[in-house]
């Protein structure tokens, strides 16, 4: 059994979680010992009203582990027992990142002491192998992140991952496989995840029992949920792979709305808008691009090739290099990282990748 879900932070402030399809929603609650996500409770309560399974996370900032744990628990005390608790362990803005489990374990232990709940720990897959996490893996489950590419995607049944293992863990319980998720009900990028458990297991993690978490089960294919990116499925629709009418709805199952939303977007958008999105890789290459853009393909290509001006705007783009940060790029071009993130559809400004093409202005 597996479930699909998203995680959100202040970068998705105001997102309507009643409209976005998800089995679960994990919300950023706190960071360090001073920051509380101002949209946390609104998002949490809206997701709860929509019947989503719930989670909240703390972004570790390199302070005293016990103090950060106490700050987290103080600000999520109303959610304890119904939401899974998570430590977000990332390198950006964490001066103690290189110390790994020596710092992370005291935080996790303190949260368990204060709440009776064993938190999960989130990290990239490469970090699983950068330290000996065995002391943590024996007690705390893993939420891991690894991305195949930066292409937009809907939910995937069998997302790509390398074959190098998860270090001290046999498997993750949640896998975040893209920060460029595109789902119905929200126009920007989202972190998309698959949880290798059912609702009962999720609630058990949230309530806490004092028992060591069991290794994650192997993912089981969900009924009527074809794999592939949203673009793959749109191409399939355009080439009649999924039929029409009720047959198409049945074939696409839970992904029908996200596919139809992209089709409607292409139909209703200007050639200039589609050209910008094409430059950012949203519609791939031929024959996929030619097929999904349909009658607008020639106009879009003319704008891309400089034969027409489209909207007449003078957009500036930059290709991310190894070692770049969004704030550093912003300083170089005299703008802000928030503006670049907004223009480029970047949901998490701490996650950019070498080779990624971003819009500066």
Short mmCIF file of C-alpha atoms in Angstrom, two decimals:
data_model
loop_
_atom_site.label_atom_id
_atom_site.label_comp_id
_atom_site.label_asym_id
_atom_site.label_seq_id
_atom_site.Cartn_x
_atom_site.Cartn_y
_atom_site.Cartn_z
CA UNK A 1 0.00 0.00 0.00
CA UNK A 2 1.28 3.48 -0.82
CA UNK A 3 -0.06 7.03 -0.60
CA UNK A 4 0.64 10.30 -2.42
CA UNK A 5 1.24 13.61 -0.71
CA UNK A 6 2.95 16.98 -0.57
CA UNK A 7 4.94 19.07 1.87
CA UNK A 8 4.52 22.83 2.08
CA UNK A 9 6.13 25.79 3.81
CA UNK A 10 5.77 29.56 3.82
CA UNK A 11 6.66 29.50 0.11
CA UNK A 12 3.19 28.10 -0.60
CA UNK A 13 1.42 30.59 1.67
CA UNK A 14 -2.32 30.59 1.00
CA UNK A 15 -2.37 27.31 -0.94
CA UNK A 16 -5.86 25.80 -0.95
CA UNK A 17 -5.26 22.34 0.42
CA UNK A 18 -8.90 21.40 -0.12
CA UNK A 19 -8.33 21.70 -3.87
CA UNK A 20 -4.93 20.05 -4.25
CA UNK A 21 -5.15 16.23 -4.44
CA UNK A 22 -3.18 14.57 -1.65
CA UNK A 23 -3.50 11.68 0.77
CA UNK A 24 -1.23 13.51 3.20
CA UNK A 25 0.15 17.02 3.79
CA UNK A 26 3.28 17.81 5.81
CA UNK A 27 3.62 21.47 6.85
CA UNK A 28 6.72 23.36 7.94
CA UNK A 29 6.10 24.56 11.49
CA UNK A 30 9.34 26.01 12.85
CA UNK A 31 13.02 26.71 12.24
CA UNK A 32 15.76 27.31 14.77
CA UNK A 33 14.43 28.83 18.00
CA UNK A 34 12.74 31.96 16.65
CA UNK A 35 10.91 31.24 13.39
CA UNK A 36 7.31 30.02 13.23
CA UNK A 37 5.74 29.57 9.79
CA UNK A 38 2.92 32.16 9.81
CA UNK A 39 0.84 30.02 7.46
CA UNK A 40 1.34 26.76 9.35
CA UNK A 41 -1.87 26.59 11.35
CA UNK A 42 -4.07 27.85 8.50
CA UNK A 43 -2.63 25.23 6.16
CA UNK A 44 -2.76 22.52 8.82
CA UNK A 45 -6.38 23.15 9.75
CA UNK A 46 -7.46 23.36 6.10
CA UNK A 47 -5.73 20.06 5.31
CA UNK A 48 -7.36 18.52 8.37
CA UNK A 49 -10.82 19.72 7.27
CA UNK A 50 -10.16 18.15 3.87
CA UNK A 51 -9.49 14.78 5.51
CA UNK A 52 -5.77 14.66 4.74
CA UNK A 53 -3.31 12.77 6.90
CA UNK A 54 -1.06 15.28 8.64
CA UNK A 55 2.55 16.01 9.47
CA UNK A 56 4.62 18.96 10.72
CA UNK A 57 8.36 19.52 10.48
CA UNK A 58 11.15 21.55 12.04
CA UNK A 59 14.05 22.88 9.96
CA UNK A 60 17.21 22.55 12.03
CA UNK A 61 19.32 25.72 11.99
CA UNK A 62 22.43 24.62 13.86
CA UNK A 63 21.54 25.75 17.38
CA UNK A 64 21.39 23.76 20.58
CA UNK A 65 19.52 20.53 19.71
CA UNK A 66 17.50 20.44 22.92
CA UNK A 67 16.53 24.10 22.62
CA UNK A 68 15.41 23.67 19.00
CA UNK A 69 13.45 20.56 19.96
CA UNK A 70 11.72 22.37 22.81
CA UNK A 71 10.83 25.28 20.52
CA UNK A 72 9.38 22.88 17.94
CA UNK A 73 7.30 20.96 20.49
CA UNK A 74 6.03 24.17 22.10
CA UNK A 75 4.70 25.38 18.75
CA UNK A 76 3.15 22.10 17.58
CA UNK A 77 1.68 20.92 20.88
CA UNK A 78 -1.85 21.21 19.46
CA UNK A 79 -0.97 18.76 16.68
CA UNK A 80 0.73 16.07 18.74
CA UNK A 81 -1.02 12.74 18.47
CA UNK A 82 -2.55 13.37 15.06
CA UNK A 83 0.46 14.58 13.00
CA UNK A 84 3.76 12.85 12.33
CA UNK A 85 6.69 14.90 13.63
CA UNK A 86 9.75 15.42 11.46
CA UNK A 87 13.28 16.81 11.77
CA UNK A 88 14.34 18.44 8.49
CA UNK A 89 18.10 17.88 8.24
CA UNK A 90 19.59 19.94 5.38
CA UNK A 91 22.87 21.73 4.78
CA UNK A 92 21.55 25.16 3.86
CA UNK A 93 21.24 27.41 6.95
CA UNK A 94 22.50 24.63 9.25
CA UNK A 95 26.00 25.40 10.55
CA UNK A 96 26.21 22.01 12.28
CA UNK A 97 25.23 19.99 9.22
CA UNK A 98 28.65 18.37 8.89
CA UNK A 99 28.28 16.86 12.36
CA UNK A 100 25.34 14.73 11.27
CA UNK A 101 23.98 12.24 13.82
CA UNK A 102 25.95 13.71 16.73
CA UNK A 103 23.65 16.73 16.59
CA UNK A 104 20.52 15.24 15.03
CA UNK A 105 20.07 12.45 17.60
CA UNK A 106 19.83 14.74 20.67
CA UNK A 107 17.08 16.69 18.87
CA UNK A 108 15.14 13.52 18.03
CA UNK A 109 15.60 12.11 21.52
CA UNK A 110 14.37 15.35 23.12
CA UNK A 111 11.24 15.42 20.96
CA UNK A 112 10.54 11.79 21.89
CA UNK A 113 11.07 12.61 25.58
CA UNK A 114 8.69 15.59 25.46
CA UNK A 115 5.95 14.02 23.33
CA UNK A 116 6.23 10.24 23.53
CA UNK A 117 6.34 10.26 19.73
CA UNK A 118 9.29 9.08 17.64
CA UNK A 119 9.90 11.73 14.94
CA UNK A 120 10.98 10.94 11.40
CA UNK A 121 14.17 12.46 10.03
CA UNK A 122 14.30 14.02 6.53
CA UNK A 123 17.48 14.18 4.48
CA UNK A 124 18.73 13.75 0.93
CA UNK A 125 19.69 10.23 -0.07
CA UNK A 126 23.37 11.13 -0.44
CA UNK A 127 23.43 12.30 3.20
CA UNK A 128 22.26 8.83 4.31
CA UNK A 129 25.63 7.56 3.16
CA UNK A 130 27.72 10.50 4.41
CA UNK A 131 27.66 9.39 8.08
CA UNK A 132 27.04 6.35 10.23
CA UNK A 133 23.37 6.89 11.10
CA UNK A 134 22.90 3.45 12.70
CA UNK A 135 22.18 4.85 16.19
CA UNK A 136 19.34 6.92 14.69
CA UNK A 137 18.11 4.34 12.16
CA UNK A 138 17.49 1.84 14.97
CA UNK A 139 14.92 4.18 16.51
CA UNK A 140 13.75 6.73 13.94
CA UNK A 141 12.26 6.25 10.47
CA UNK A 142 13.53 7.96 7.32
CA UNK A 143 11.92 10.44 4.94
CA UNK A 144 14.37 10.70 2.06
CA UNK A 145 14.74 12.98 -0.98
CA UNK A 146 16.28 12.24 -4.36
CA UNK A 147 15.31 13.78 -7.72
CA UNK A 148 15.78 12.26 -11.15
CA UNK A 149 15.63 15.69 -12.84
CA UNK A 150 13.93 19.09 -12.63
CA UNK A 151 11.13 18.32 -15.09
CA UNK A 152 7.60 19.05 -13.94
CA UNK A 153 5.71 15.97 -12.85
CA UNK A 154 2.54 14.77 -11.24
CA UNK A 155 2.42 11.95 -8.74
CA UNK A 156 4.46 8.91 -9.72
CA UNK A 157 3.81 5.32 -8.72
CA UNK A 158 7.42 4.13 -9.08
CA UNK A 159 9.72 7.17 -8.92
CA UNK A 160 13.36 6.79 -9.92
CA UNK A 161 16.04 6.31 -7.29
CA UNK A 162 19.65 5.14 -7.53
CA UNK A 163 20.72 1.66 -6.41
CA UNK A 164 23.21 2.77 -3.76
CA UNK A 165 21.02 2.12 -0.74
CA UNK A 166 19.97 4.24 2.22
CA UNK A 167 22.94 3.83 4.51
CA UNK A 168 21.83 2.52 7.91
CA UNK A 169 18.17 2.32 6.86
CA UNK A 170 16.80 -0.57 4.86
CA UNK A 171 14.27 1.74 3.18
CA UNK A 172 12.48 5.05 3.69
CA UNK A 173 8.89 5.34 4.87
CA UNK A 174 8.42 8.48 2.73
CA UNK A 175 10.23 9.35 -0.51
CA UNK A 176 10.29 12.91 -1.91
CA UNK A 177 11.10 12.54 -5.61
CA UNK A 178 10.57 16.02 -7.06
CA UNK A 179 10.36 19.70 -6.10
CA UNK A 180 8.71 20.43 -9.45
CA UNK A 181 5.40 18.72 -8.83
CA UNK A 182 2.44 20.20 -10.66
CA UNK A 183 -0.99 19.27 -9.30
CA UNK A 184 -4.54 20.44 -9.85
CA UNK A 185 -5.58 23.33 -7.61
CA UNK A 186 -2.18 25.06 -7.46
CA UNK A 187 -0.28 26.83 -10.23
CA UNK A 188 3.24 26.65 -8.77
CA UNK A 189 5.76 23.93 -8.07
CA UNK A 190 5.25 21.54 -5.17
CA UNK A 191 7.35 18.93 -3.41
CA UNK A 192 5.72 15.60 -4.24
CA UNK A 193 6.12 12.44 -2.18
CA UNK A 194 5.09 8.82 -1.95
CA UNK A 195 4.58 7.21 1.47
CA UNK A 196 5.17 3.48 1.64
CA UNK A 197 2.46 2.82 4.20
CA UNK A 198 -1.29 2.97 4.68
CA UNK A 199 -3.35 5.41 6.75
CA UNK A 200 -3.27 3.17 9.81
CA UNK A 201 0.53 3.06 9.79
CA UNK A 202 0.69 6.85 9.36
CA UNK A 203 -1.56 7.36 12.40
CA UNK A 204 0.59 4.94 14.40
CA UNK A 205 3.68 7.06 13.68
CA UNK A 206 1.73 10.15 14.77
CA UNK A 207 0.41 8.70 18.03
CA UNK A 208 3.63 7.02 19.05
CA UNK A 209 3.82 3.73 20.86
CA UNK A 210 7.41 3.58 22.07
CA UNK A 211 8.12 0.74 19.65
CA UNK A 212 10.90 0.84 17.10
CA UNK A 213 9.42 1.58 13.67
CA UNK A 214 9.25 -1.36 11.30
CA UNK A 215 11.17 -1.09 7.99
CA UNK A 216 9.10 0.41 5.20
CA UNK A 217 7.27 -2.15 3.06
CA UNK A 218 7.91 -2.36 -0.65
CA UNK A 219 5.59 -0.06 -2.61
CA UNK A 220 2.46 -1.64 -3.98
CA UNK A 221 1.00 -0.28 -7.24
CA UNK A 222 -2.12 1.78 -6.68
CA UNK A 223 -5.14 0.98 -8.79
CA UNK A 224 -5.90 3.25 -11.72
CA UNK A 225 -2.83 5.45 -11.22
CA UNK A 226 -0.59 5.35 -14.30
CA UNK A 227 3.09 6.18 -13.80
CA UNK A 228 4.96 8.96 -15.56
CA UNK A 229 5.03 12.74 -15.48
CA UNK A 230 1.98 14.87 -16.22
CA UNK A 231 3.54 15.67 -19.60
CA UNK A 232 3.88 11.95 -20.35
CA UNK A 233 0.20 11.42 -19.65
CA UNK A 234 -0.87 14.48 -21.67
CA UNK A 235 1.13 13.13 -24.61
CA UNK A 236 -0.61 9.79 -24.12
CA UNK A 237 -3.99 11.53 -24.22
CA UNK A 238 -3.05 13.45 -27.38
CA UNK A 239 -1.95 10.25 -29.09
CA UNK A 240 -5.18 8.45 -28.05
CA UNK A 241 -3.38 6.05 -25.72
CA UNK A 242 -6.09 6.43 -23.08
CA UNK A 243 -9.16 6.73 -25.31
CA UNK A 244 -11.86 9.35 -24.80
CA UNK A 245 -14.63 10.21 -22.35
CA UNK A 246 -15.26 7.69 -19.58
CA UNK A 247 -12.54 5.37 -20.90
CA UNK A 248 -9.96 8.13 -20.48
CA UNK A 249 -11.18 8.94 -16.97
CA UNK A 250 -10.96 5.28 -15.99
CA UNK A 251 -7.48 4.89 -17.48
CA UNK A 252 -6.08 8.02 -15.82
CA UNK A 253 -7.86 7.39 -12.53
CA UNK A 254 -6.70 9.71 -9.73
CA UNK A 255 -4.48 11.64 -12.16
CA UNK A 256 -7.27 12.65 -14.55
CA UNK A 257 -7.66 16.18 -13.14
CA UNK A 258 -3.95 17.06 -13.25
CA UNK A 259 -3.75 15.87 -16.87
CA UNK A 260 -6.87 17.75 -17.90
CA UNK A 261 -5.61 20.89 -16.16
CA UNK A 262 -2.46 20.89 -18.30
CA UNK A 263 -4.49 20.33 -21.46
CA UNK A 264 -6.78 23.23 -20.52
CA UNK A 265 -3.80 25.42 -19.68
CA UNK A 266 -2.28 24.86 -23.11
CA UNK A 267 -5.59 25.57 -24.78
CA UNK A 268 -6.19 28.82 -22.87
CA UNK A 269 -2.65 30.26 -22.70
CA UNK A 270 -1.04 32.68 -25.12
CA UNK A 271 1.81 31.61 -27.37
CA UNK A 272 4.11 33.94 -25.40
CA UNK A 273 3.27 32.18 -22.13
CA UNK A 274 3.73 28.77 -23.69
CA UNK A 275 7.05 29.86 -25.21
CA UNK A 276 8.41 30.86 -21.79
CA UNK A 277 7.25 27.56 -20.32
CA UNK A 278 8.78 25.67 -23.24
CA UNK A 279 12.11 27.40 -22.64
CA UNK A 280 11.93 26.23 -19.03
CA UNK A 281 11.52 22.65 -20.20
CA UNK A 282 7.86 22.16 -19.38
CA UNK A 283 6.91 20.63 -22.75
CA UNK A 284 10.02 18.60 -23.49
CA UNK A 285 11.27 18.07 -27.04
CA UNK A 286 9.75 16.81 -30.29
CA UNK A 287 7.69 14.79 -30.95
CA UNK A 288 6.18 15.35 -27.49
CA UNK A 289 6.35 19.15 -27.68
CA UNK A 290 4.84 19.31 -31.16
CA UNK A 291 2.03 16.97 -30.17
CA UNK A 292 0.98 18.55 -26.87
CA UNK A 293 1.17 22.14 -28.15
CA UNK A 294 -0.88 21.17 -31.19
CA UNK A 295 -2.07 24.12 -33.27
CA UNK A 296 -0.02 26.55 -31.15
CA UNK A 297 3.28 24.79 -31.84
CA UNK A 298 4.37 26.96 -34.79
CA UNK A 299 3.60 30.25 -33.00
CA UNK A 300 5.49 29.09 -29.91
CA UNK A 301 8.51 28.00 -31.96
CA UNK A 302 8.55 31.30 -33.82
CA UNK A 303 8.85 33.17 -30.52
CA UNK A 304 11.56 30.82 -29.27
CA UNK A 305 13.50 31.18 -32.53
CA UNK A 306 13.20 34.97 -32.43
CA UNK A 307 10.96 35.27 -35.49
CA UNK A 308 8.30 37.04 -33.43
CA UNK A 309 8.56 38.92 -30.16
CA UNK A 310 5.65 37.34 -28.35
CA UNK A 311 4.81 39.56 -25.39
CA UNK A 312 7.75 41.87 -26.12
CA UNK A 313 9.24 41.34 -22.64
CA UNK A 314 13.02 41.14 -22.22
CA UNK A 315 13.34 38.22 -19.83
CA UNK A 316 16.80 37.36 -18.44
CA UNK A 317 17.77 33.76 -17.64
CA UNK A 318 20.69 32.15 -15.85
CA UNK A 319 21.96 28.56 -15.81
CA UNK A 320 22.88 27.44 -12.29
CA UNK A 321 26.48 26.36 -11.74
CA UNK A 322 27.91 24.07 -9.09
CA UNK A 323 28.22 25.97 -5.80
CA UNK A 324 25.65 28.64 -6.68
CA UNK A 325 23.04 29.76 -4.19
CA UNK A 326 19.88 31.64 -5.06
CA UNK A 327 20.83 34.54 -2.79
CA UNK A 328 24.27 34.76 -4.43
CA UNK A 329 22.77 34.81 -7.91
CA UNK A 330 20.29 37.47 -6.80
CA UNK A 331 23.09 39.68 -5.43
CA UNK A 332 25.00 39.33 -8.70
CA UNK A 333 22.06 40.58 -10.73
CA UNK A 334 20.82 43.21 -8.27
CA UNK A 335 17.57 41.48 -7.38
CA UNK A 336 16.23 39.31 -4.54
CA UNK A 337 16.13 35.55 -4.19
CA UNK A 338 12.38 35.82 -3.46
CA UNK A 339 11.81 37.48 -6.85
CA UNK A 340 13.83 34.82 -8.69
CA UNK A 341 11.99 32.05 -6.87
CA UNK A 342 8.65 33.58 -7.84
CA UNK A 343 9.60 34.04 -11.51
CA UNK A 344 11.10 30.57 -11.79
CA UNK A 345 8.42 28.66 -9.91
CA UNK A 346 10.90 27.52 -7.24
CA UNK A 347 9.00 26.31 -4.18
CA UNK A 348 12.08 25.88 -1.98
CA UNK A 349 14.85 28.48 -2.55
CA UNK A 350 17.33 26.24 -0.74
CA UNK A 351 17.07 23.64 -3.51
CA UNK A 352 18.63 24.61 -6.82
CA UNK A 353 20.76 22.39 -9.01
CA UNK A 354 23.68 22.71 -11.40
CA UNK A 355 22.30 22.95 -14.93
CA UNK A 356 18.94 24.34 -13.80
CA UNK A 357 17.75 27.32 -15.94
CA UNK A 358 16.17 30.03 -13.82
CA UNK A 359 14.61 33.37 -14.68
CA UNK A 360 16.26 36.45 -13.20
CA UNK A 361 13.81 39.10 -14.43
#
